[in-house]
Structure formats: structure tokens, C-alpha cells
Amino acid sequence: MRLSGAWMADPGTQAVCAMLVVAGHEALFVGGCVRNGLLHQPVADVDLATDALPDRVMALAEGAGLQAVPTGIAHGTVTVVANGVGHEVTTFRRDVETFGRHAVVAFSGDVAEDAARRDFTINALYARPTGEVLDPLGGGLRDLAARRVRFVGTAHDRIREDYLRILRFFRFHAWYGDDATGPDPQGLAACAALADGVDSLSRERLGTEMRKLLAAPDPTGAVQAMERAGVLTRVLPGAQAHALPRLIAQEGDAPPRWQRRLAVLGGRDTAEALRLSRADSRQMAAITDDIGPDGPGPAELGHRHGAWLAADIVMARAALTATTPPPRWREEIGRGAAAEFPIRATDLMPDLQGAALGAALRSLHARWVASDFTLTRAALLDTLRGREGLDP
């Protein structure tokens, strides 16, 4: 099997490979770029593994006129920038001692030792700049073809080295696994047995993994497996996966948005549970505040939140209530989003000022929304007649 792709042929990437190969060192693409390249999926980051020691990589890069940044040099990683793109070049490593998310490593000249310390077999695939694919442990290519996410070595050992791998197991299944056969039984059993290790992870790391997992085209199988293994409630206390399949069905061709999926899983408290950013927390609050069955209709939602967030709310509400959205709901959202309140503050000034002005504007706006955006400026101003000094 051979690897190919435009990303491999990039002049900057080839220059980084050449600086190593010409000096007699290995230059092996590794991890996500190989995995995604073989699956004909987009490649975001290009990582390389080499037998050259970090100081040697720095020297070779500088000699080739490339920028070298010691981003993780103590652990063997140098970022080599070529044509404005960073390439992480990491020396082959083997674990000496592991504890949590940290490990004592030693540099190695053996790619098989480097592969043995990786998390999943589909991430332990390498490729030469020529496209020749290497599977040092055996089984990685077979697992990739079967869409099977399987731990390298013993699942329990890999998880005890880093409990974040529990979340990564489900996240990688969401993106690369086969729901027809389900998650790897040994991996799933190990995740269930060691689920209490999730409690040792920071909420920010859990949030990062959940965002990535829920951004998959259809994360239903992975989330349901998390629930069965007792992992979902460790991440999101009180979360339930029953409405997620309905939401995915509602989405149709809509772009996946992890926020709407997270709202269906866990509600408003998920923002705090996962330490989401302020912007993401505001989006979650907007969805969950109006998600109830008695909440605003599509047109009002469109006016309140804009088209895409309103669509999140309509789809999430339908999923949670096991109903279908109202007829022409997308058109109604668009109509509400385009509606413009016909009253300006200057229409009520100088007769009304300060708090009285604000209260009047809010009251008129509520009347206008309740009229389904039909009340005209004149009709709205008529409702204020009788106020002292207000010109009718």
C-alpha cells in the first residue's frame, strides 16, 4: 500500500523530509496524516518521526535555511517551519516510566519502539516520503481497513498510562470506527473497568475531547457506547444519549455543530462541567434557555438568535420532545431573522428619556414580536398615545 496526496508533494514538506534523508536519517510521516491520507480524508497537520536526535534536527534545519523552533525539545520534538507551515519532527522514543499524562522517555533508533508507545494501532502507521507505508507493529493497516479502533498492546496498560485515552477511544471511534460492528470489545471493557480514571482529568481536557467527538458526522454509536461503559456520566453527570439519534436524523444535511448535540446530551450545566469558553457558554445558554416545548416559535427564534442558532434550537427541541419541527420552519427562521423592529429610540424622544425610554422600547418590541412582526411603526406609536407630551 502506498500513500499519496497533495500535502505530501508540498515543497515545504518535501524540503523538511529532504533535510533529514540527505543527511542519512529516517523521515517518516506518522499518525494522523498517514491515517487520514490512507482514508482519503483531509490532512490538517503533518508530523514526522525520525531517528535523528533533536539537536541534530535543529542543526539540519538551520543548515537547510529552515526555521527550527524547540517546541518540545526535551521530549524530542522540534517544529520545523517551511513555506510558513510548521512540521513537528519528533525523535523516535520509548517509554521508560509513565504516570498519568506524563512520561519519562528515552530516545530510540527503532521505529518499532516508537510505535509501541502510541495509543491506537491506526495511529501507529508511518510512511516514507516516497509513499511507502510502514506498519511496524502489524495490524494497523488491517484495523484501518476494518474501521476498528484498537489499543496498541494491552488496553488496560495504555489507559493507565493516560486516562485521557478513554475519551480518545470513543472520539476516534466516532470518526473512524464502524458502528455496525461497534467499538473494539477489549478496548470498551477496559474503558468501563477504568472509568473512574476520568475523574482525575481536568474539565478543560474533557471539554476538548467532547467537542471533537461531537463534531464527527454521526457520533451516536460512540456516545451510546460511552453511556453503556459508564463513561458518559463521568464526563457529564446526568447526561443521557436517548435523544441524540433523533437529533442526528433531524440534522439531515445541516453542518454538524457540537453545541446543539451537547445541549441535547446534557443541557445547560454542561458549560460548567466542561469549562467551556465564554463564547461557547453563551451559545449553550441561548440554546438551552429556549429549548423547552413551550419556547418561542421558529420566527421569533430567528429574530432573537439569528438563523443558525435558531435552527439549533428547533432541531434540539424536536429531538428532546420526540416531535417533528413545525412546517416550513427554516423559512420561518429566515423570516424572523430578517425582520427589523420599526421603532427607534429617536421616535420616542425627547418626550421619553432614560429608564422610561428603555421600558417603552421593550414594551413596543414585545408587542411587535407578539404580532408576528406585523405591527407597523404607526400602529406601535398609537399604543403610546395618552402618555403626556407624546406626539401621536
CSV table of C-alpha atoms in Angstrom, one decimal:
chain,number,residue,atom,x,y,z
A,1,MET,CA,0.0,0.0,0.0
A,2,ARG,CA,1.2,3.4,-0.9
A,3,LEU,CA,0.3,6.8,0.5
A,4,SER,CA,-0.2,9.8,-1.7
A,5,GLY,CA,-1.7,13.3,-1.6
A,6,ALA,CA,-1.2,16.9,-2.4
A,7,TRP,CA,0.0,17.5,1.2
A,8,MET,CA,2.9,15.1,0.6
A,9,ALA,CA,4.0,16.9,-2.5
A,10,ASP,CA,4.0,20.3,-0.9
A,11,PRO,CA,7.5,21.8,-1.5
A,12,GLY,CA,7.9,22.8,2.1
A,13,THR,CA,7.0,19.3,3.4
A,14,GLN,CA,9.4,17.8,0.9
A,15,ALA,CA,12.2,20.2,2.0
A,16,VAL,CA,11.8,19.1,5.6
A,17,CYS,CA,12.0,15.4,4.5
A,18,ALA,CA,14.9,16.1,2.3
A,19,MET,CA,17.0,17.7,5.0
A,20,LEU,CA,16.7,14.5,7.1
A,21,VAL,CA,17.1,11.9,4.3
A,22,VAL,CA,20.1,13.6,2.6
A,23,ALA,CA,21.9,13.5,6.0
A,24,GLY,CA,21.2,9.8,6.3
A,25,HIS,CA,18.3,9.9,8.7
A,26,GLU,CA,14.8,8.5,8.6
A,27,ALA,CA,12.0,10.9,7.7
A,28,LEU,CA,8.7,9.1,8.3
A,29,PHE,CA,5.3,10.7,8.2
A,30,VAL,CA,3.3,9.4,11.2
A,31,GLY,CA,0.0,9.4,12.9
A,32,GLY,CA,-3.0,11.5,11.7
A,33,CYS,CA,-1.6,12.5,8.3
A,34,VAL,CA,-0.9,8.8,7.4
A,35,ARG,CA,-4.2,7.6,8.8
A,36,ASN,CA,-6.3,10.3,7.1
A,37,GLY,CA,-4.3,10.1,3.9
A,38,LEU,CA,-5.0,6.4,3.6
A,39,LEU,CA,-8.7,7.1,4.2
A,40,HIS,CA,-8.7,9.9,1.7
A,41,GLN,CA,-9.8,12.3,4.4
A,42,PRO,CA,-8.4,15.9,4.9
A,43,VAL,CA,-5.0,16.1,6.4
A,44,ALA,CA,-4.6,19.0,8.8
A,45,ASP,CA,-1.2,18.6,10.4
A,46,VAL,CA,1.9,16.9,9.1
A,47,ASP,CA,4.0,15.2,11.7
A,48,LEU,CA,7.3,13.3,11.1
A,49,ALA,CA,9.3,10.8,13.1
A,50,THR,CA,13.0,10.4,12.8
A,51,ASP,CA,16.0,8.7,14.3
A,52,ALA,CA,17.9,12.0,14.3
A,53,LEU,CA,18.3,13.5,17.8
A,54,PRO,CA,16.6,16.8,18.5
A,55,ASP,CA,19.8,18.8,18.4
A,56,ARG,CA,20.7,17.2,15.1
A,57,VAL,CA,17.3,18.1,13.7
A,58,MET,CA,17.8,21.8,14.8
A,59,ALA,CA,21.2,21.9,13.1
A,60,LEU,CA,20.0,20.3,9.9
A,61,ALA,CA,17.0,22.7,9.7
A,62,GLU,CA,19.2,25.7,10.2
A,63,GLY,CA,21.7,24.4,7.6
A,64,ALA,CA,18.8,24.0,5.1
A,65,GLY,CA,17.7,27.5,5.7
A,66,LEU,CA,14.5,26.5,7.5
A,67,GLN,CA,13.3,27.9,10.8
A,68,ALA,CA,13.6,25.5,13.7
A,69,VAL,CA,11.6,26.0,16.9
A,70,PRO,CA,12.4,23.8,20.0
A,71,THR,CA,8.7,23.5,20.9
A,72,GLY,CA,9.2,20.3,22.9
A,73,ILE,CA,12.8,19.5,22.6
A,74,ALA,CA,13.1,17.8,26.0
A,75,HIS,CA,10.6,15.2,24.7
A,76,GLY,CA,12.2,15.1,21.3
A,77,THR,CA,10.0,17.5,19.3
A,78,VAL,CA,11.3,20.3,17.1
A,79,THR,CA,8.9,22.3,14.9
A,80,VAL,CA,10.5,22.9,11.5
A,81,VAL,CA,8.8,25.7,9.6
A,82,ALA,CA,8.9,25.6,5.8
A,83,ASN,CA,6.9,27.8,3.5
A,84,GLY,CA,5.1,29.2,6.5
A,85,VAL,CA,3.9,25.8,7.7
A,86,GLY,CA,5.0,24.1,10.8
A,87,HIS,CA,6.0,20.4,10.7
A,88,GLU,CA,6.5,18.7,14.1
A,89,VAL,CA,9.6,16.5,13.8
A,90,THR,CA,10.0,14.1,16.8
A,91,THR,CA,12.8,11.7,17.5
A,92,PHE,CA,11.8,8.0,17.9
A,93,ARG,CA,11.1,7.4,21.6
A,94,ARG,CA,10.4,4.6,24.1
A,95,ASP,CA,8.8,4.9,27.4
A,96,VAL,CA,11.0,4.4,30.5
A,97,GLU,CA,8.3,5.3,33.0
A,98,THR,CA,4.7,6.5,32.7
A,99,PHE,CA,2.5,8.2,35.2
A,100,GLY,CA,-0.8,9.9,34.2
A,101,ARG,CA,-0.3,12.3,31.3
A,102,HIS,CA,3.4,12.5,31.9
A,103,ALA,CA,6.1,10.0,31.0
A,104,VAL,CA,9.9,9.6,31.2
A,105,VAL,CA,11.1,8.8,27.7
A,106,ALA,CA,14.4,7.8,26.1
A,107,PHE,CA,15.3,8.5,22.6
A,108,SER,CA,15.4,5.4,20.3
A,109,GLY,CA,16.7,4.5,16.9
A,110,ASP,CA,14.0,1.9,16.4
A,111,VAL,CA,10.7,2.8,14.8
A,112,ALA,CA,9.0,-0.3,16.3
A,113,GLU,CA,9.8,1.1,19.8
A,114,ASP,CA,8.3,4.4,18.8
A,115,ALA,CA,5.2,2.7,17.5
A,116,ALA,CA,4.8,0.6,20.7
A,117,ARG,CA,4.2,3.7,22.8
A,118,ARG,CA,1.4,5.1,20.7
A,119,ASP,CA,-2.3,4.8,21.7
A,120,PHE,CA,-4.1,3.1,18.8
A,121,THR,CA,-2.9,0.8,16.1
A,122,ILE,CA,-4.3,3.1,13.4
A,123,ASN,CA,-2.1,5.9,14.8
A,124,ALA,CA,1.0,3.7,14.7
A,125,LEU,CA,1.3,3.8,10.9
A,126,TYR,CA,4.3,5.5,9.2
A,127,ALA,CA,5.1,6.4,5.6
A,128,ARG,CA,8.3,7.4,3.8
A,129,PRO,CA,8.4,10.5,1.6
A,130,THR,CA,8.1,8.1,-1.3
A,131,GLY,CA,4.7,6.9,-0.1
A,132,GLU,CA,5.8,3.5,1.2
A,133,VAL,CA,3.7,2.7,4.2
A,134,LEU,CA,5.2,1.0,7.3
A,135,ASP,CA,3.2,-0.9,9.8
A,136,PRO,CA,5.8,-1.7,12.5
A,137,LEU,CA,3.5,-3.5,14.9
A,138,GLY,CA,1.4,-5.3,12.3
A,139,GLY,CA,-2.3,-5.0,12.4
A,140,GLY,CA,-2.5,-1.2,12.0
A,141,LEU,CA,-3.4,-1.4,8.3
A,142,ARG,CA,-5.8,-4.2,8.9
A,143,ASP,CA,-7.6,-2.3,11.7
A,144,LEU,CA,-7.8,0.8,9.5
A,145,ALA,CA,-9.4,-1.2,6.7
A,146,ALA,CA,-11.9,-2.7,9.1
A,147,ARG,CA,-12.6,0.7,10.7
A,148,ARG,CA,-11.6,-0.7,14.1
A,149,VAL,CA,-10.1,1.5,16.8
A,150,ARG,CA,-7.8,-0.8,18.9
A,151,PHE,CA,-5.3,0.0,21.6
A,152,VAL,CA,-1.7,-0.8,21.0
A,153,GLY,CA,-0.7,-3.7,23.2
A,154,THR,CA,-2.9,-4.2,26.3
A,155,ALA,CA,-5.8,-1.8,26.6
A,156,HIS,CA,-5.6,-1.6,30.4
A,157,ASP,CA,-1.9,-0.7,30.2
A,158,ARG,CA,-2.4,2.0,27.6
A,159,ILE,CA,-5.2,3.6,29.6
A,160,ARG,CA,-3.4,3.5,33.0
A,161,GLU,CA,-0.6,5.4,31.2
A,162,ASP,CA,-3.0,8.2,30.4
A,163,TYR,CA,-6.7,8.2,31.3
A,164,LEU,CA,-7.5,10.7,28.6
A,165,ARG,CA,-7.2,7.7,26.3
A,166,ILE,CA,-10.6,6.6,27.5
A,167,LEU,CA,-12.1,9.7,25.8
A,168,ARG,CA,-9.9,9.4,22.8
A,169,PHE,CA,-11.0,5.8,22.3
A,170,PHE,CA,-14.6,7.0,21.9
A,171,ARG,CA,-13.7,10.1,19.9
A,172,PHE,CA,-11.6,8.0,17.4
A,173,HIS,CA,-14.4,5.5,17.1
A,174,ALA,CA,-16.8,8.4,16.3
A,175,TRP,CA,-14.6,9.5,13.5
A,176,TYR,CA,-13.0,6.3,12.2
A,177,GLY,CA,-14.9,3.3,13.7
A,178,ASP,CA,-17.6,1.1,12.3
A,179,ASP,CA,-20.9,1.4,14.2
A,180,ALA,CA,-22.1,-1.8,12.5
A,181,THR,CA,-19.6,-3.8,14.4
A,182,GLY,CA,-19.3,-1.5,17.4
A,183,PRO,CA,-16.2,-0.5,19.4
A,184,ASP,CA,-13.4,-3.0,20.0
A,185,PRO,CA,-14.7,-5.2,22.8
A,186,GLN,CA,-11.4,-5.4,24.7
A,187,GLY,CA,-11.0,-1.6,24.5
A,188,LEU,CA,-14.6,-1.0,25.6
A,189,ALA,CA,-14.2,-3.4,28.5
A,190,ALA,CA,-11.0,-1.7,29.6
A,191,CYS,CA,-12.7,1.8,29.4
A,192,ALA,CA,-15.6,0.5,31.5
A,193,ALA,CA,-13.3,-1.1,34.1
A,194,LEU,CA,-11.1,2.1,34.5
A,195,ALA,CA,-13.9,4.7,34.0
A,196,ASP,CA,-13.2,6.2,37.4
A,197,GLY,CA,-9.9,7.4,36.0
A,198,VAL,CA,-11.8,10.1,34.1
A,199,ASP,CA,-12.3,11.8,37.4
A,200,SER,CA,-8.6,12.6,37.5
A,201,LEU,CA,-8.7,14.6,34.2
A,202,SER,CA,-9.2,18.3,34.0
A,203,ARG,CA,-12.6,19.6,32.9
A,204,GLU,CA,-10.9,21.6,30.1
A,205,ARG,CA,-9.3,18.4,28.6
A,206,LEU,CA,-12.7,16.6,28.8
A,207,GLY,CA,-14.3,19.6,27.1
A,208,THR,CA,-11.8,19.5,24.3
A,209,GLU,CA,-12.3,15.8,23.7
A,210,MET,CA,-16.1,16.1,23.8
A,211,ARG,CA,-16.1,18.9,21.3
A,212,LYS,CA,-14.0,16.9,18.9
A,213,LEU,CA,-16.2,13.8,19.4
A,214,LEU,CA,-19.5,15.5,18.9
A,215,ALA,CA,-18.2,17.3,15.7
A,216,ALA,CA,-18.0,13.9,14.0
A,217,PRO,CA,-20.6,13.3,11.2
A,218,ASP,CA,-22.5,10.9,13.4
A,219,PRO,CA,-21.2,10.3,16.9
A,220,THR,CA,-24.3,8.4,18.0
A,221,GLY,CA,-22.6,5.0,18.3
A,222,ALA,CA,-19.7,6.3,20.2
A,223,VAL,CA,-21.8,8.3,22.7
A,224,GLN,CA,-24.1,5.3,23.3
A,225,ALA,CA,-21.0,3.1,23.9
A,226,MET,CA,-19.8,5.8,26.4
A,227,GLU,CA,-23.1,5.5,28.2
A,228,ARG,CA,-23.0,1.7,28.3
A,229,ALA,CA,-19.5,1.8,29.7
A,230,GLY,CA,-20.4,4.3,32.4
A,231,VAL,CA,-18.1,6.9,31.0
A,232,LEU,CA,-20.7,9.5,29.8
A,233,THR,CA,-22.0,10.3,33.2
A,234,ARG,CA,-18.4,10.6,34.5
A,235,VAL,CA,-17.9,13.4,31.9
A,236,LEU,CA,-21.4,14.9,32.1
A,237,PRO,CA,-23.3,14.0,35.2
A,238,GLY,CA,-27.0,13.4,34.4
A,239,ALA,CA,-26.4,13.2,30.6
A,240,GLN,CA,-28.5,10.8,28.5
A,241,ALA,CA,-27.9,9.7,24.9
A,242,HIS,CA,-31.5,8.8,24.1
A,243,ALA,CA,-32.3,11.9,22.1
A,244,LEU,CA,-29.1,12.1,20.1
A,245,PRO,CA,-30.1,9.7,17.3
A,246,ARG,CA,-33.3,11.8,16.8
A,247,LEU,CA,-31.2,14.9,16.6
A,248,ILE,CA,-28.8,13.4,14.0
A,249,ALA,CA,-31.9,12.4,11.9
A,250,GLN,CA,-33.3,16.0,12.2
A,251,GLU,CA,-30.0,17.5,11.1
A,252,GLY,CA,-30.1,16.0,7.6
A,253,ASP,CA,-27.5,17.9,5.5
A,254,ALA,CA,-27.0,20.6,8.1
A,255,PRO,CA,-23.4,21.0,9.1
A,256,PRO,CA,-22.6,19.2,12.4
A,257,ARG,CA,-22.4,21.5,15.4
A,258,TRP,CA,-21.2,20.1,18.7
A,259,GLN,CA,-23.1,22.8,20.6
A,260,ARG,CA,-26.5,21.6,19.6
A,261,ARG,CA,-25.5,18.0,20.2
A,262,LEU,CA,-24.1,18.8,23.6
A,263,ALA,CA,-27.3,20.7,24.6
A,264,VAL,CA,-29.3,17.6,23.8
A,265,LEU,CA,-27.0,15.4,25.8
A,266,GLY,CA,-26.6,17.3,28.9
A,267,GLY,CA,-28.4,20.6,29.0
A,268,ARG,CA,-27.1,23.9,30.3
A,269,ASP,CA,-24.9,22.5,33.1
A,270,THR,CA,-22.5,21.1,30.5
A,271,ALA,CA,-20.9,24.6,30.0
A,272,GLU,CA,-19.6,24.5,33.6
A,273,ALA,CA,-18.9,20.8,33.6
A,274,LEU,CA,-16.6,21.1,30.6
A,275,ARG,CA,-15.2,24.5,31.4
A,276,LEU,CA,-16.3,25.9,28.1
A,277,SER,CA,-15.2,29.3,26.9
A,278,ARG,CA,-17.4,32.3,27.5
A,279,ALA,CA,-18.4,32.4,23.8
A,280,ASP,CA,-19.3,28.7,23.8
A,281,SER,CA,-21.1,29.0,27.1
A,282,ARG,CA,-23.2,31.9,25.8
A,283,GLN,CA,-24.2,29.7,22.8
A,284,MET,CA,-25.1,26.8,25.1
A,285,ALA,CA,-27.2,29.1,27.3
A,286,ALA,CA,-29.0,30.5,24.3
A,287,ILE,CA,-29.9,27.0,23.1
A,288,THR,CA,-30.9,25.6,26.5
A,289,ASP,CA,-32.9,28.7,27.6
A,290,ASP,CA,-35.3,28.4,24.6
A,291,ILE,CA,-35.2,24.6,24.1
A,292,GLY,CA,-38.3,23.8,26.1
A,293,PRO,CA,-41.5,22.6,24.3
A,294,ASP,CA,-43.3,25.9,25.2
A,295,GLY,CA,-40.5,28.1,24.0
A,296,PRO,CA,-40.6,30.6,21.1
A,297,GLY,CA,-41.6,29.5,17.6
A,298,PRO,CA,-39.1,29.4,14.7
A,299,ALA,CA,-39.7,33.0,13.5
A,300,GLU,CA,-39.2,34.5,17.0
A,301,LEU,CA,-36.1,32.3,17.5
A,302,GLY,CA,-34.7,33.6,14.2
A,303,HIS,CA,-35.3,37.2,15.3
A,304,ARG,CA,-33.7,36.5,18.8
A,305,HIS,CA,-30.7,34.5,17.9
A,306,GLY,CA,-30.1,34.6,14.1
A,307,ALA,CA,-30.6,31.8,11.6
A,308,TRP,CA,-28.0,29.1,12.6
A,309,LEU,CA,-28.5,29.3,16.4
A,310,ALA,CA,-32.3,29.3,15.9
A,311,ALA,CA,-32.0,26.2,13.8
A,312,ASP,CA,-30.0,24.5,16.5
A,313,ILE,CA,-32.8,25.2,19.0
A,314,VAL,CA,-35.6,24.0,16.7
A,315,MET,CA,-33.8,20.7,15.9
A,316,ALA,CA,-32.7,20.1,19.5
A,317,ARG,CA,-36.3,20.8,20.8
A,318,ALA,CA,-37.7,18.3,18.3
A,319,ALA,CA,-35.2,15.7,19.3
A,320,LEU,CA,-35.8,16.1,23.1
A,321,THR,CA,-39.6,16.0,22.7
A,322,ALA,CA,-39.7,13.3,20.1
A,323,THR,CA,-41.7,15.5,17.7
A,324,THR,CA,-41.1,17.0,14.3
A,325,PRO,CA,-40.3,20.6,13.7
A,326,PRO,CA,-43.2,22.9,12.5
A,327,PRO,CA,-43.9,23.1,8.8
A,328,ARG,CA,-41.6,25.4,6.8
A,329,TRP,CA,-39.5,26.0,10.0
A,330,ARG,CA,-36.4,27.0,8.1
A,331,GLU,CA,-38.3,29.6,6.1
A,332,GLU,CA,-39.9,30.9,9.3
A,333,ILE,CA,-36.5,31.2,10.9
A,334,GLY,CA,-35.2,33.2,7.9
A,335,ARG,CA,-38.3,35.5,8.0
A,336,GLY,CA,-37.7,36.2,11.7
A,337,ALA,CA,-34.0,36.8,11.3
A,338,ALA,CA,-34.7,39.3,8.5
A,339,ALA,CA,-37.4,41.2,10.4
A,340,GLU,CA,-36.4,44.7,11.6
A,341,PHE,CA,-38.1,46.4,14.5
A,342,PRO,CA,-39.6,49.6,13.0
A,343,ILE,CA,-39.2,51.8,16.1
A,344,ARG,CA,-36.0,53.7,17.0
A,345,ALA,CA,-35.3,55.4,20.3
A,346,THR,CA,-35.4,58.8,18.5
A,347,ASP,CA,-39.0,58.1,17.6
A,348,LEU,CA,-39.9,58.4,21.3
A,349,MET,CA,-37.5,61.3,22.2
A,350,PRO,CA,-37.4,63.8,23.7
A,351,ASP,CA,-40.7,63.0,25.4
A,352,LEU,CA,-39.3,59.8,26.9
A,353,GLN,CA,-35.8,59.6,28.4
A,354,GLY,CA,-33.7,57.2,30.5
A,355,ALA,CA,-35.4,54.3,32.1
A,356,ALA,CA,-38.8,55.3,30.8
A,357,LEU,CA,-37.5,55.3,27.3
A,358,GLY,CA,-36.0,51.8,27.7
A,359,ALA,CA,-39.2,50.4,29.2
A,360,ALA,CA,-41.3,51.8,26.4
A,361,LEU,CA,-39.0,50.3,23.7
A,362,ARG,CA,-39.1,46.9,25.4
A,363,SER,CA,-42.8,47.0,25.6
A,364,LEU,CA,-43.3,48.0,22.0
A,365,HIS,CA,-40.8,45.4,20.8
A,366,ALA,CA,-42.7,42.7,22.8
A,367,ARG,CA,-45.9,43.8,21.1
A,368,TRP,CA,-44.3,43.8,17.7
A,369,VAL,CA,-42.9,40.2,18.2
A,370,ALA,CA,-46.3,39.0,19.5
A,371,SER,CA,-48.0,40.4,16.4
A,372,ASP,CA,-45.7,38.1,14.3
A,373,PHE,CA,-43.8,41.2,13.2
A,374,THR,CA,-46.8,42.7,11.5
A,375,LEU,CA,-47.5,45.9,13.6
A,376,THR,CA,-46.3,48.9,11.7
A,377,ARG,CA,-44.4,51.9,13.1
A,378,ALA,CA,-47.6,53.9,13.1
A,379,ALA,CA,-49.6,51.2,14.9
A,380,LEU,CA,-46.9,50.8,17.5
A,381,LEU,CA,-46.7,54.5,18.2
A,382,ASP,CA,-50.5,54.5,18.5
A,383,THR,CA,-50.2,52.3,21.5
A,384,LEU,CA,-48.3,55.0,23.4
A,385,ARG,CA,-51.0,57.7,22.9
A,386,GLY,CA,-52.1,59.2,26.1
A,387,ARG,CA,-48.6,59.5,27.5
A,388,GLU,CA,-48.0,63.1,28.5
A,389,GLY,CA,-46.4,65.1,25.8
A,390,LEU,CA,-46.0,62.2,23.3
A,391,ASP,CA,-46.8,63.2,19.8
A,392,PRO,CA,-49.3,60.7,18.4
